[in-house]
MMTF fields as JSON, N, C-alpha, C and O atoms, coordinates in Angstrom:
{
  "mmtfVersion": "1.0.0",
  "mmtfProducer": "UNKNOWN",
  "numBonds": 539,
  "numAtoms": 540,
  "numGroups": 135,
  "numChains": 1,
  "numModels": 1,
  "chainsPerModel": [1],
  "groupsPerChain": [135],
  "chainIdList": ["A"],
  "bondAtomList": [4, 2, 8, 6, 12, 10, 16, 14, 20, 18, 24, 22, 28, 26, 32, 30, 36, 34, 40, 38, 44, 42, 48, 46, 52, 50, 56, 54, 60, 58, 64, 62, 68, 66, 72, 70, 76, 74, 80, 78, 84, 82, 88, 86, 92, 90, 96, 94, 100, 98, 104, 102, 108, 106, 112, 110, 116, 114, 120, 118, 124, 122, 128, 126, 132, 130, 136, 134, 140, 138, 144, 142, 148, 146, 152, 150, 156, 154, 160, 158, 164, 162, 168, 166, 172, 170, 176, 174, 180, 178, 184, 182, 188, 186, 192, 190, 196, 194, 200, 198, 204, 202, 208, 206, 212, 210, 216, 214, 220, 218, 224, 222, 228, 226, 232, 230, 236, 234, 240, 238, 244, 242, 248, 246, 252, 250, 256, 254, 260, 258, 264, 262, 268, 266, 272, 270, 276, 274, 280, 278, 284, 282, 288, 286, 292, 290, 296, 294, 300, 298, 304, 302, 308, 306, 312, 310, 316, 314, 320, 318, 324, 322, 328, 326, 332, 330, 336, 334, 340, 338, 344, 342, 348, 346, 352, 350, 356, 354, 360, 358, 364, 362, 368, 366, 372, 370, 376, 374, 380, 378, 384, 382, 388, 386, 392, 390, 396, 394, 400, 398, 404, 402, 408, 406, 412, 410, 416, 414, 420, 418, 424, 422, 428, 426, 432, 430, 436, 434, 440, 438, 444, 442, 448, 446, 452, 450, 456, 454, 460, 458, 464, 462, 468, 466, 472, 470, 476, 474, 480, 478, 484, 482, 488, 486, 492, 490, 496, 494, 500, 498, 504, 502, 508, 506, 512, 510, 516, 514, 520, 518, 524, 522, 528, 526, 532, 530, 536, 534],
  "bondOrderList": [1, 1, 1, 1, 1, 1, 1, 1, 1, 1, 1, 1, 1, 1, 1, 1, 1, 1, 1, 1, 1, 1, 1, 1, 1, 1, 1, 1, 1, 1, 1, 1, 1, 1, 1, 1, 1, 1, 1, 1, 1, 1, 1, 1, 1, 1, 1, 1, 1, 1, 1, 1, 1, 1, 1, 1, 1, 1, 1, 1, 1, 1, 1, 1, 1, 1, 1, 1, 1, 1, 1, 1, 1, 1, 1, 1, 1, 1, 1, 1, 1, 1, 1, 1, 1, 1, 1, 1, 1, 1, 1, 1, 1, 1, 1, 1, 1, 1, 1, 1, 1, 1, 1, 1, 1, 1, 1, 1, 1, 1, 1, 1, 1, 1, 1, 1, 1, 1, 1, 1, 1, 1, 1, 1, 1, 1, 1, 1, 1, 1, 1, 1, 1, 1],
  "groupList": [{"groupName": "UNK", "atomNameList": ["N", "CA", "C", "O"], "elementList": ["N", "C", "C", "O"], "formalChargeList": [0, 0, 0, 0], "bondAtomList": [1, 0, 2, 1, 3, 2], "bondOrderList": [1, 1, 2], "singleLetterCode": "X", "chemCompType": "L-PEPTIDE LINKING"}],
  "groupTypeList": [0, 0, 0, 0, 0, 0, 0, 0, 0, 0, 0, 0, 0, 0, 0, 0, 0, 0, 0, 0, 0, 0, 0, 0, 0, 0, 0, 0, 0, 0, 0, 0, 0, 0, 0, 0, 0, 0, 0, 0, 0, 0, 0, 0, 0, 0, 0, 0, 0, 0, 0, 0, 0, 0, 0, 0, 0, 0, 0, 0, 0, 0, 0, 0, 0, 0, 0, 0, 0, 0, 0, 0, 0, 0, 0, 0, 0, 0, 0, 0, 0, 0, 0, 0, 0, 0, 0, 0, 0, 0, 0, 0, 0, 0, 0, 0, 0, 0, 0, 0, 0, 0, 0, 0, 0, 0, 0, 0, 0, 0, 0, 0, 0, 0, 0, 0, 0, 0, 0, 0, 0, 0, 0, 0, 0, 0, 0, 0, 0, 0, 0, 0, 0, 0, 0],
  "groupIdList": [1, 2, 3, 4, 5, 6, 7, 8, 9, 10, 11, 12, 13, 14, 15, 16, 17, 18, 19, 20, 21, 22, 23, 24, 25, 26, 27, 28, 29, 30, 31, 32, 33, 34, 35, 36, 37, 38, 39, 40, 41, 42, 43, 44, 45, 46, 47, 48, 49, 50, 51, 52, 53, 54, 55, 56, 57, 58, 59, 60, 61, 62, 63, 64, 65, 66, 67, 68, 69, 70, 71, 72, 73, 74, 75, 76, 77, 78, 79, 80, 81, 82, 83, 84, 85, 86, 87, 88, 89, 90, 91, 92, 93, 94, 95, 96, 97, 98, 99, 100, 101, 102, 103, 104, 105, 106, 107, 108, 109, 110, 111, 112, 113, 114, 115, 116, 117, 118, 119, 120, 121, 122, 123, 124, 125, 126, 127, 128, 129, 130, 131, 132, 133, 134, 135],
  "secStructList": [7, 3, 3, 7, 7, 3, 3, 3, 3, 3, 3, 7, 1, 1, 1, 3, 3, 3, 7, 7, 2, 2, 2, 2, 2, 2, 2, 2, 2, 2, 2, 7, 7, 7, 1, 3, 3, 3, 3, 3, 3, 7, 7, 7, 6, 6, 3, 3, 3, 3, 3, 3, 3, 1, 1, 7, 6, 2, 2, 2, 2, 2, 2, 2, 2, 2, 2, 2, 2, 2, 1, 7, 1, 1, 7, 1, 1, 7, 7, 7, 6, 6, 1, 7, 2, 2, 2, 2, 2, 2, 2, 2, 2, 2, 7, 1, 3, 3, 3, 3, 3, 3, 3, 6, 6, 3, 3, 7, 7, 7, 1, 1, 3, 3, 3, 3, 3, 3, 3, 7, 1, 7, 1, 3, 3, 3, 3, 3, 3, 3, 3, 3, 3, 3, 7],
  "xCoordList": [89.919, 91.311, 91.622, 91.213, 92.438, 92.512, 94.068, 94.164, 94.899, 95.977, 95.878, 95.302, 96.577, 96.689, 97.835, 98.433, 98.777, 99.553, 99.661, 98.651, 100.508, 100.689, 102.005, 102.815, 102.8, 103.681, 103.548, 102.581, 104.576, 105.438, 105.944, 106.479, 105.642, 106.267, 106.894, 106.288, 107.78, 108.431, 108.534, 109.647, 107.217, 107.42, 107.988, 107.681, 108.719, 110.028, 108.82, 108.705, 108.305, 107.668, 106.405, 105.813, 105.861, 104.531, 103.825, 102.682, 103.753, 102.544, 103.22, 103.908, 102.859, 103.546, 102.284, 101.126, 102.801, 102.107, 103.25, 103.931, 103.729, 104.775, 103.52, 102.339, 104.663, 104.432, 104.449, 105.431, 103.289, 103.183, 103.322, 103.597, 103.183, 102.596, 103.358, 102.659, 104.755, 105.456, 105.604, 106.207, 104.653, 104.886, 103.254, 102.889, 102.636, 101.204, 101.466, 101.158, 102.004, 102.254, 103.026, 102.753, 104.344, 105.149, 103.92, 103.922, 103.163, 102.519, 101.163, 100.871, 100.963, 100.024, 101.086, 100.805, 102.233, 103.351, 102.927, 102.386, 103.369, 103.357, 102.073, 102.149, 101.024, 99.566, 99.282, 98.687, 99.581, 99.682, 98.638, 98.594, 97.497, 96.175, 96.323, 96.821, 95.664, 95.186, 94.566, 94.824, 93.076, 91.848, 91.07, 90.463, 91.12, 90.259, 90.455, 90.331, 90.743, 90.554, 91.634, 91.825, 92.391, 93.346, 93.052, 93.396, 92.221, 91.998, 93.459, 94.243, 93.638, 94.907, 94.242, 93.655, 94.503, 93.429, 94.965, 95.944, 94.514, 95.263, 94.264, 93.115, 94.876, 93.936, 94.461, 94.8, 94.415, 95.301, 94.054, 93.844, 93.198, 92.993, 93.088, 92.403, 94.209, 95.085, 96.029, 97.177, 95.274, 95.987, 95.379, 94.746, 95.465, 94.788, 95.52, 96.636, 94.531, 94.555, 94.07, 93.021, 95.534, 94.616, 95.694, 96.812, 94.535, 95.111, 95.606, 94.671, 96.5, 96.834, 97.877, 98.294, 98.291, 99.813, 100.57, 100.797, 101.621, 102.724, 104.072, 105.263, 103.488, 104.648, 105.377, 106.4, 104.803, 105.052, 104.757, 103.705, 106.367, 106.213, 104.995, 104.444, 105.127, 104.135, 102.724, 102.058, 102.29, 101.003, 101.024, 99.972, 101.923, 101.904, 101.986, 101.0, 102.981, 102.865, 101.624, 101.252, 101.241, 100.238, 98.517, 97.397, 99.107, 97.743, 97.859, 96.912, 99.095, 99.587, 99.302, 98.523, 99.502, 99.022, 97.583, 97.205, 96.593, 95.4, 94.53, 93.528, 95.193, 94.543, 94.776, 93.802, 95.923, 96.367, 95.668, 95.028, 95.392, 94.366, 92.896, 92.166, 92.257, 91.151, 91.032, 90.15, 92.097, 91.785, 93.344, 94.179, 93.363, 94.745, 95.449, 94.53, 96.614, 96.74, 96.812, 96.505, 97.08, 97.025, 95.563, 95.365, 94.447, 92.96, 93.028, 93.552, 92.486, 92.096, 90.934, 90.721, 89.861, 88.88, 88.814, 87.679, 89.943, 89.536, 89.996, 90.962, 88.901, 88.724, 89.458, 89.706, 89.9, 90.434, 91.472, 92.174, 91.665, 93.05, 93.866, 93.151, 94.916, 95.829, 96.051, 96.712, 95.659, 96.01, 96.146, 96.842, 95.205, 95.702, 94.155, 93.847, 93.333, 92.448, 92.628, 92.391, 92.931, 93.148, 93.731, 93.594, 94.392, 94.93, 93.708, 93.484, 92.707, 91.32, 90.585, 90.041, 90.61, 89.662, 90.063, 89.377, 91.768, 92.204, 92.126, 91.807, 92.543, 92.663, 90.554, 90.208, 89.778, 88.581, 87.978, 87.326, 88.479, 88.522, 89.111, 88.314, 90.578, 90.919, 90.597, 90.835, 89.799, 89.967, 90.483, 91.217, 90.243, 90.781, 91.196, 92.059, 90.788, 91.22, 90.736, 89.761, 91.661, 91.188, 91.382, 92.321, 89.901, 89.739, 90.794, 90.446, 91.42, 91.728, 91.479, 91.172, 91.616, 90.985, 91.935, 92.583, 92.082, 93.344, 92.562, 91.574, 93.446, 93.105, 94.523, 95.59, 94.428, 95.924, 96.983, 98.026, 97.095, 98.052, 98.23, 99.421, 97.577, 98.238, 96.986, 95.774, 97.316, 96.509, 96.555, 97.527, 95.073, 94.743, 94.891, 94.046, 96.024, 96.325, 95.761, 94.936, 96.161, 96.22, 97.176, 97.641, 98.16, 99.178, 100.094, 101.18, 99.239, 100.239, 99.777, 100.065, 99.087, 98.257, 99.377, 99.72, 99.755, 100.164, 99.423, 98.676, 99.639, 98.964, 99.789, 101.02, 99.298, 99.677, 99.341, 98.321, 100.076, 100.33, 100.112, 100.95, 99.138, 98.816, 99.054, 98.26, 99.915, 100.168, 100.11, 100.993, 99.002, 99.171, 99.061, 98.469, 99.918, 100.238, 101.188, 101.259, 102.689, 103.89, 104.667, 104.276, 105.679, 106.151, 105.799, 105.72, 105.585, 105.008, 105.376, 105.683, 105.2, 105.633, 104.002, 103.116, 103.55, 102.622, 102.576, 103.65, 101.183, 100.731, 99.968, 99.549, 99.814, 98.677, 98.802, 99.931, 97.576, 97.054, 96.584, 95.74, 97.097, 96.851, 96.181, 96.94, 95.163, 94.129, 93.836, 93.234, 94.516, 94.283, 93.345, 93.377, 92.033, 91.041, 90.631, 90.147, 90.735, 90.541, 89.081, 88.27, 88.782, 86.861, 86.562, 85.424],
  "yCoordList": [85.247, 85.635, 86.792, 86.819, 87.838, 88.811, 90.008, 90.342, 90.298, 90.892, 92.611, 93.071, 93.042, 94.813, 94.715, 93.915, 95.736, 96.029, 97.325, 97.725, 98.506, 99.84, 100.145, 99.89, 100.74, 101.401, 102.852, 103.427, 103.143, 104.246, 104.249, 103.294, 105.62, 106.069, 107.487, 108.267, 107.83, 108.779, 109.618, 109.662, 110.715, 110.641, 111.931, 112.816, 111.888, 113.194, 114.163, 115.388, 113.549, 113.911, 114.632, 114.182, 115.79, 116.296, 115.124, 115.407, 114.614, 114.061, 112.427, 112.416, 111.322, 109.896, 109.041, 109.389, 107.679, 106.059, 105.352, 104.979, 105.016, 104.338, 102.955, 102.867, 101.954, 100.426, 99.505, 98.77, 99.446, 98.769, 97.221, 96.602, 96.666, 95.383, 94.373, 93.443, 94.339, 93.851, 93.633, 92.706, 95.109, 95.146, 94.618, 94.555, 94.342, 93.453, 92.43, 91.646, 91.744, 90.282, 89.815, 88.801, 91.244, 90.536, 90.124, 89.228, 91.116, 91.63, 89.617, 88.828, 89.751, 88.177, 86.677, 85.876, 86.806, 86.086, 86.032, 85.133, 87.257, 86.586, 86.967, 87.157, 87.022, 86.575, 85.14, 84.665, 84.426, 82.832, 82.766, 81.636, 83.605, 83.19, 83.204, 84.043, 81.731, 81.435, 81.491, 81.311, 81.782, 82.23, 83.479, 83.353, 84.551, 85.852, 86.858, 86.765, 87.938, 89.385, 89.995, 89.821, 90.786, 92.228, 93.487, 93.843, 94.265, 95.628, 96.481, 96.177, 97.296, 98.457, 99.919, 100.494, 100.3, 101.435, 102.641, 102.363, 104.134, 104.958, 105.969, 106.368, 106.125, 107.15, 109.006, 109.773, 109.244, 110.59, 111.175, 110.451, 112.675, 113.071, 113.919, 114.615, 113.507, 114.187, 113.066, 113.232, 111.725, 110.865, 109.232, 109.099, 108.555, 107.321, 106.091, 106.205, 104.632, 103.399, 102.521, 101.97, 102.688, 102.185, 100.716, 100.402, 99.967, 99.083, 99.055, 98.75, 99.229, 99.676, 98.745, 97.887, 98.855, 98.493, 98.382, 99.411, 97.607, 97.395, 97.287, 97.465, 96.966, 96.766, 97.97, 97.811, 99.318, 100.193, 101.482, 101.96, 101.832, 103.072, 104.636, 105.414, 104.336, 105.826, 105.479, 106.467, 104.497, 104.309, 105.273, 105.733, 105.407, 106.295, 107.725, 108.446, 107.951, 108.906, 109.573, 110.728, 108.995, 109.242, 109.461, 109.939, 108.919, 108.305, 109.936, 110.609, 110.147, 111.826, 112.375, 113.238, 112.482, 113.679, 113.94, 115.033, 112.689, 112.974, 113.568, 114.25, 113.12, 113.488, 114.97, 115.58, 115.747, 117.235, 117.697, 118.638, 117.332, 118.145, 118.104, 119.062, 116.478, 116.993, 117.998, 118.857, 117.856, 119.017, 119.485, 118.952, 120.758, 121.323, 121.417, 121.299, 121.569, 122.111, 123.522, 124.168, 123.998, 125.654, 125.471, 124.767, 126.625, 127.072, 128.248, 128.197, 129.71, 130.625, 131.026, 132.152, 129.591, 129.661, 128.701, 128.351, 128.026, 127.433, 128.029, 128.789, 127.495, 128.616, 128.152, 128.723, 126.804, 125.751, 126.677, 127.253, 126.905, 128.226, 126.875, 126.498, 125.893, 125.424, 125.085, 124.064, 125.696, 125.636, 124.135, 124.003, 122.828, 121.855, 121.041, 119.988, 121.944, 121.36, 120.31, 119.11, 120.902, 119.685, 117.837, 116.728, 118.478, 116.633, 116.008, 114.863, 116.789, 116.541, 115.578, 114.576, 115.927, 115.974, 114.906, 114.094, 114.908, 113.942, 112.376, 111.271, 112.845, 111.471, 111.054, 110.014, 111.864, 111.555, 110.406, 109.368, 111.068, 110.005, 108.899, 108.355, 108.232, 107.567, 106.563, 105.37, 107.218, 106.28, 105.727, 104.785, 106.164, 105.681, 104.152, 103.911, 103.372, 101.769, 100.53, 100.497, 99.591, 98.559, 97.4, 96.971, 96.459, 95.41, 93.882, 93.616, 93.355, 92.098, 90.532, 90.2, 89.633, 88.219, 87.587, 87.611, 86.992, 85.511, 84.609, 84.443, 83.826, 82.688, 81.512, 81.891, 80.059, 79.87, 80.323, 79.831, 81.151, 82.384, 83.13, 83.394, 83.513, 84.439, 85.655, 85.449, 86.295, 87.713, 87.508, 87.251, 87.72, 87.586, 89.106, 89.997, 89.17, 90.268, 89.838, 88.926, 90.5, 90.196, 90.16, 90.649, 89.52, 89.308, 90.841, 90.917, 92.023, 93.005, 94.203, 95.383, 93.395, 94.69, 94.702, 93.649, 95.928, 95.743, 97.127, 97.838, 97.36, 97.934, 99.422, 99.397, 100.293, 101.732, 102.541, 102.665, 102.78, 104.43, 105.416, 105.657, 106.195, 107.42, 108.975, 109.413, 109.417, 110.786, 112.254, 112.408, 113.435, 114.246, 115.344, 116.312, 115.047, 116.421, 116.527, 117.005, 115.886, 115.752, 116.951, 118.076, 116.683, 115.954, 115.941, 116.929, 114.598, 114.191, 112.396, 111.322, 112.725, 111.628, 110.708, 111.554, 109.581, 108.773, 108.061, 107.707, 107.059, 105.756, 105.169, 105.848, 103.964, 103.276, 101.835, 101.38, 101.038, 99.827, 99.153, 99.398, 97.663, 96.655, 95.357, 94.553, 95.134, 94.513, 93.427, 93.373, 92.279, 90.43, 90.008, 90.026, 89.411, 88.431, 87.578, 87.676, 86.419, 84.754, 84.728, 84.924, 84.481, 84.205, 82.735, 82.323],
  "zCoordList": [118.77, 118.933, 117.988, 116.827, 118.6, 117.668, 118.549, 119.73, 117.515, 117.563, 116.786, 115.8, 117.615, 117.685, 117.547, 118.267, 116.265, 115.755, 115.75, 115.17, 116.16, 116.112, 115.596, 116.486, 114.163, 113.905, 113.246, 112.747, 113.389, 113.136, 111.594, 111.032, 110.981, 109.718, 109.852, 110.586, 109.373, 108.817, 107.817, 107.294, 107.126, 105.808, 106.003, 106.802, 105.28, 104.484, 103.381, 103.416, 102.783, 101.524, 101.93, 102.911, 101.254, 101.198, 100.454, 100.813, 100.098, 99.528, 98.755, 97.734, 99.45, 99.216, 99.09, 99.322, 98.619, 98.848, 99.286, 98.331, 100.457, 101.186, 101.272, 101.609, 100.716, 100.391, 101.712, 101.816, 102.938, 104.013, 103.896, 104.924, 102.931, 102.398, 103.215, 103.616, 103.588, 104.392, 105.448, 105.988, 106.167, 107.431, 108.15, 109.325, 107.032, 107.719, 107.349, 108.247, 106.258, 106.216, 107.871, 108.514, 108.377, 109.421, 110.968, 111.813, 110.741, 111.284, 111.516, 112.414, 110.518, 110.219, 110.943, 111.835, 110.144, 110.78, 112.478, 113.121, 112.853, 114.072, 115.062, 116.276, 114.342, 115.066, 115.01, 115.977, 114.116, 114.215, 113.471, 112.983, 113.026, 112.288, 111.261, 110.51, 111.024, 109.117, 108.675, 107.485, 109.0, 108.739, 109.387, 110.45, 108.763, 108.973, 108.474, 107.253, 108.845, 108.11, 108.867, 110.071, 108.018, 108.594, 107.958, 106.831, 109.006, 108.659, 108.878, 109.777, 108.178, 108.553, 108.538, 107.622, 109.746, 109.735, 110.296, 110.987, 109.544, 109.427, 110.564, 110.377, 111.382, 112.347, 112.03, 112.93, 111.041, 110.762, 109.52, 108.547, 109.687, 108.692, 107.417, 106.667, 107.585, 106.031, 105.561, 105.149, 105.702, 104.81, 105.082, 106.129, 104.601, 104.406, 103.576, 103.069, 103.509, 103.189, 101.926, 101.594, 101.322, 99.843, 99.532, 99.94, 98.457, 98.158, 96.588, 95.848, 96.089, 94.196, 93.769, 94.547, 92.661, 92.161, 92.443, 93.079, 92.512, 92.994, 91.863, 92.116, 90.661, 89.375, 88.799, 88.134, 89.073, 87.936, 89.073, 89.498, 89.374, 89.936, 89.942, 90.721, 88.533, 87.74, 88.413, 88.725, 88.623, 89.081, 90.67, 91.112, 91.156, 92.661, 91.765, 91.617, 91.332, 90.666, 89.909, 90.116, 89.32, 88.582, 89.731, 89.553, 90.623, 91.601, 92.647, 93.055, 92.81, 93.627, 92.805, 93.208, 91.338, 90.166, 89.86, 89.437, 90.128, 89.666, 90.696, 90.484, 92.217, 93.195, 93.322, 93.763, 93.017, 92.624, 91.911, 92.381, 90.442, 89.91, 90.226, 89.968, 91.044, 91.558, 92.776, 92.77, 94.012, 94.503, 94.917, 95.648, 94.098, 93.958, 95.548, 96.358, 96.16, 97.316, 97.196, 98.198, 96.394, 96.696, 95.734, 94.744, 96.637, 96.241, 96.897, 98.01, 96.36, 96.891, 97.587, 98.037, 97.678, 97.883, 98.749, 99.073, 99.35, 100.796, 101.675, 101.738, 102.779, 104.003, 105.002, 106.064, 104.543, 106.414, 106.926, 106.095, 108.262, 108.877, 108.471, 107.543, 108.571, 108.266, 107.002, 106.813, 106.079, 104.737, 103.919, 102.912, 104.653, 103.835, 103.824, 104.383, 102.974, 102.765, 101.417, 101.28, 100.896, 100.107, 100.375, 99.858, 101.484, 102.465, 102.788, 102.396, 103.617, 103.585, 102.871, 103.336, 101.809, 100.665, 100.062, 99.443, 100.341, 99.515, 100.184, 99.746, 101.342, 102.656, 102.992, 103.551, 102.617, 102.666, 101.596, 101.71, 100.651, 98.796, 99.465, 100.229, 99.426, 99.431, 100.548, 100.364, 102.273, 103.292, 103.895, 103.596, 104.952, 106.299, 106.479, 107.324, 105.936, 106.241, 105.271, 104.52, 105.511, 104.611, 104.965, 105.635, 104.232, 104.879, 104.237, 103.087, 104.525, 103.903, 104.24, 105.385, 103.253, 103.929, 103.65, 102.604, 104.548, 105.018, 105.313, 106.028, 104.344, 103.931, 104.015, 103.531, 104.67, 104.703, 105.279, 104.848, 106.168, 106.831, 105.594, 105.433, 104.775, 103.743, 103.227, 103.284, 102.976, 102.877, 101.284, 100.573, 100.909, 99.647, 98.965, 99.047, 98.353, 96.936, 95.889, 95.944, 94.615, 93.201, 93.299, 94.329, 92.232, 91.397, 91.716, 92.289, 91.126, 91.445, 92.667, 92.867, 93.195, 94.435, 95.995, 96.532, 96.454, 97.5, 98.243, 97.57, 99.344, 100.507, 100.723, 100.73, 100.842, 100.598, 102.134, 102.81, 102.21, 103.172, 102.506, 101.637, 102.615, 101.383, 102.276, 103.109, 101.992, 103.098, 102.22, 101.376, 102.413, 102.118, 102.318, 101.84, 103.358, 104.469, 105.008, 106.141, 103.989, 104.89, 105.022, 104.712, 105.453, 106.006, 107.471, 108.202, 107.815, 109.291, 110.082, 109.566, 111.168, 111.765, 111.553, 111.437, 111.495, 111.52, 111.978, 112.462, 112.313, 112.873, 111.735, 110.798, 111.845, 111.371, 112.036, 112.219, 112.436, 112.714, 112.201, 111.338, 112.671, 112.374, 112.947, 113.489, 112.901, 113.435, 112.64, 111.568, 113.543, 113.083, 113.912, 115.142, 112.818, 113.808, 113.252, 112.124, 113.973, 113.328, 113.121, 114.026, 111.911, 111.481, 111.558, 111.328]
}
């Protein structure tokens, strides 16, 4: 048994971690399964699926700042014609999707881990999926 989930984001922002964590728990809710895995997979390549912090704003912050100085968005030495190699590079690092295990109907976090939308190529309209399957 296994459930397909498809939404919609809105990001305003060049470059975000919008907090999904809610919308795969609703998402688990109403697949009915208590035992298996929820992948969330971001089909977009200039942005991706991470799992980080949830307590302390600066950690996004800080997580958009470090990814800037490893690869700046303005370079005089990239060649891509749409100018956003760096979304690339950045949405390549971080990955396309992530796996989680349910256990109990409940999706196993840490204490302060929640589930990230990582966008850096906004502002843009988005998708990402959600894929429930009973193990």
């Amino acid at each position: 048994m296994a459930n397909i989930f498809k939404h919609s984001l809105n990001i305003d922002e060049r470059q975000t971690m919008v907090d999904i964590t809610a919308v795969v728990e609703e998402d688990l809710k109403k697949s009915g399964i208590k035992e298996g895995i929820a992948v969330v997979y971001c089909p977009h390549t200039t942005a991706g699926i991470t799992i980080n912090e949830n307590a302390d704003p600066d950690v996004v912050r800080d997580t958009i700042y470090g990814f800037e100085k490893a690869y700046p968005t303005i370079d005089k030495n990239y060649r891509h014609f749409e100018g956003n190699s760096h979304a690339h590079m950045k949405s390549s690092t971080m990955g396309a999707s992530q796996t989680l295990i349910i256990t109990e109907g409940k999706l196993i976090l840490g204490t302060w881990q929640d589930i990230y939308f990582c966008e850096f190529d906004g502002p843009r309209h988005r998708t990402f999926y959600v894929k429930i399957a009973q193990c």
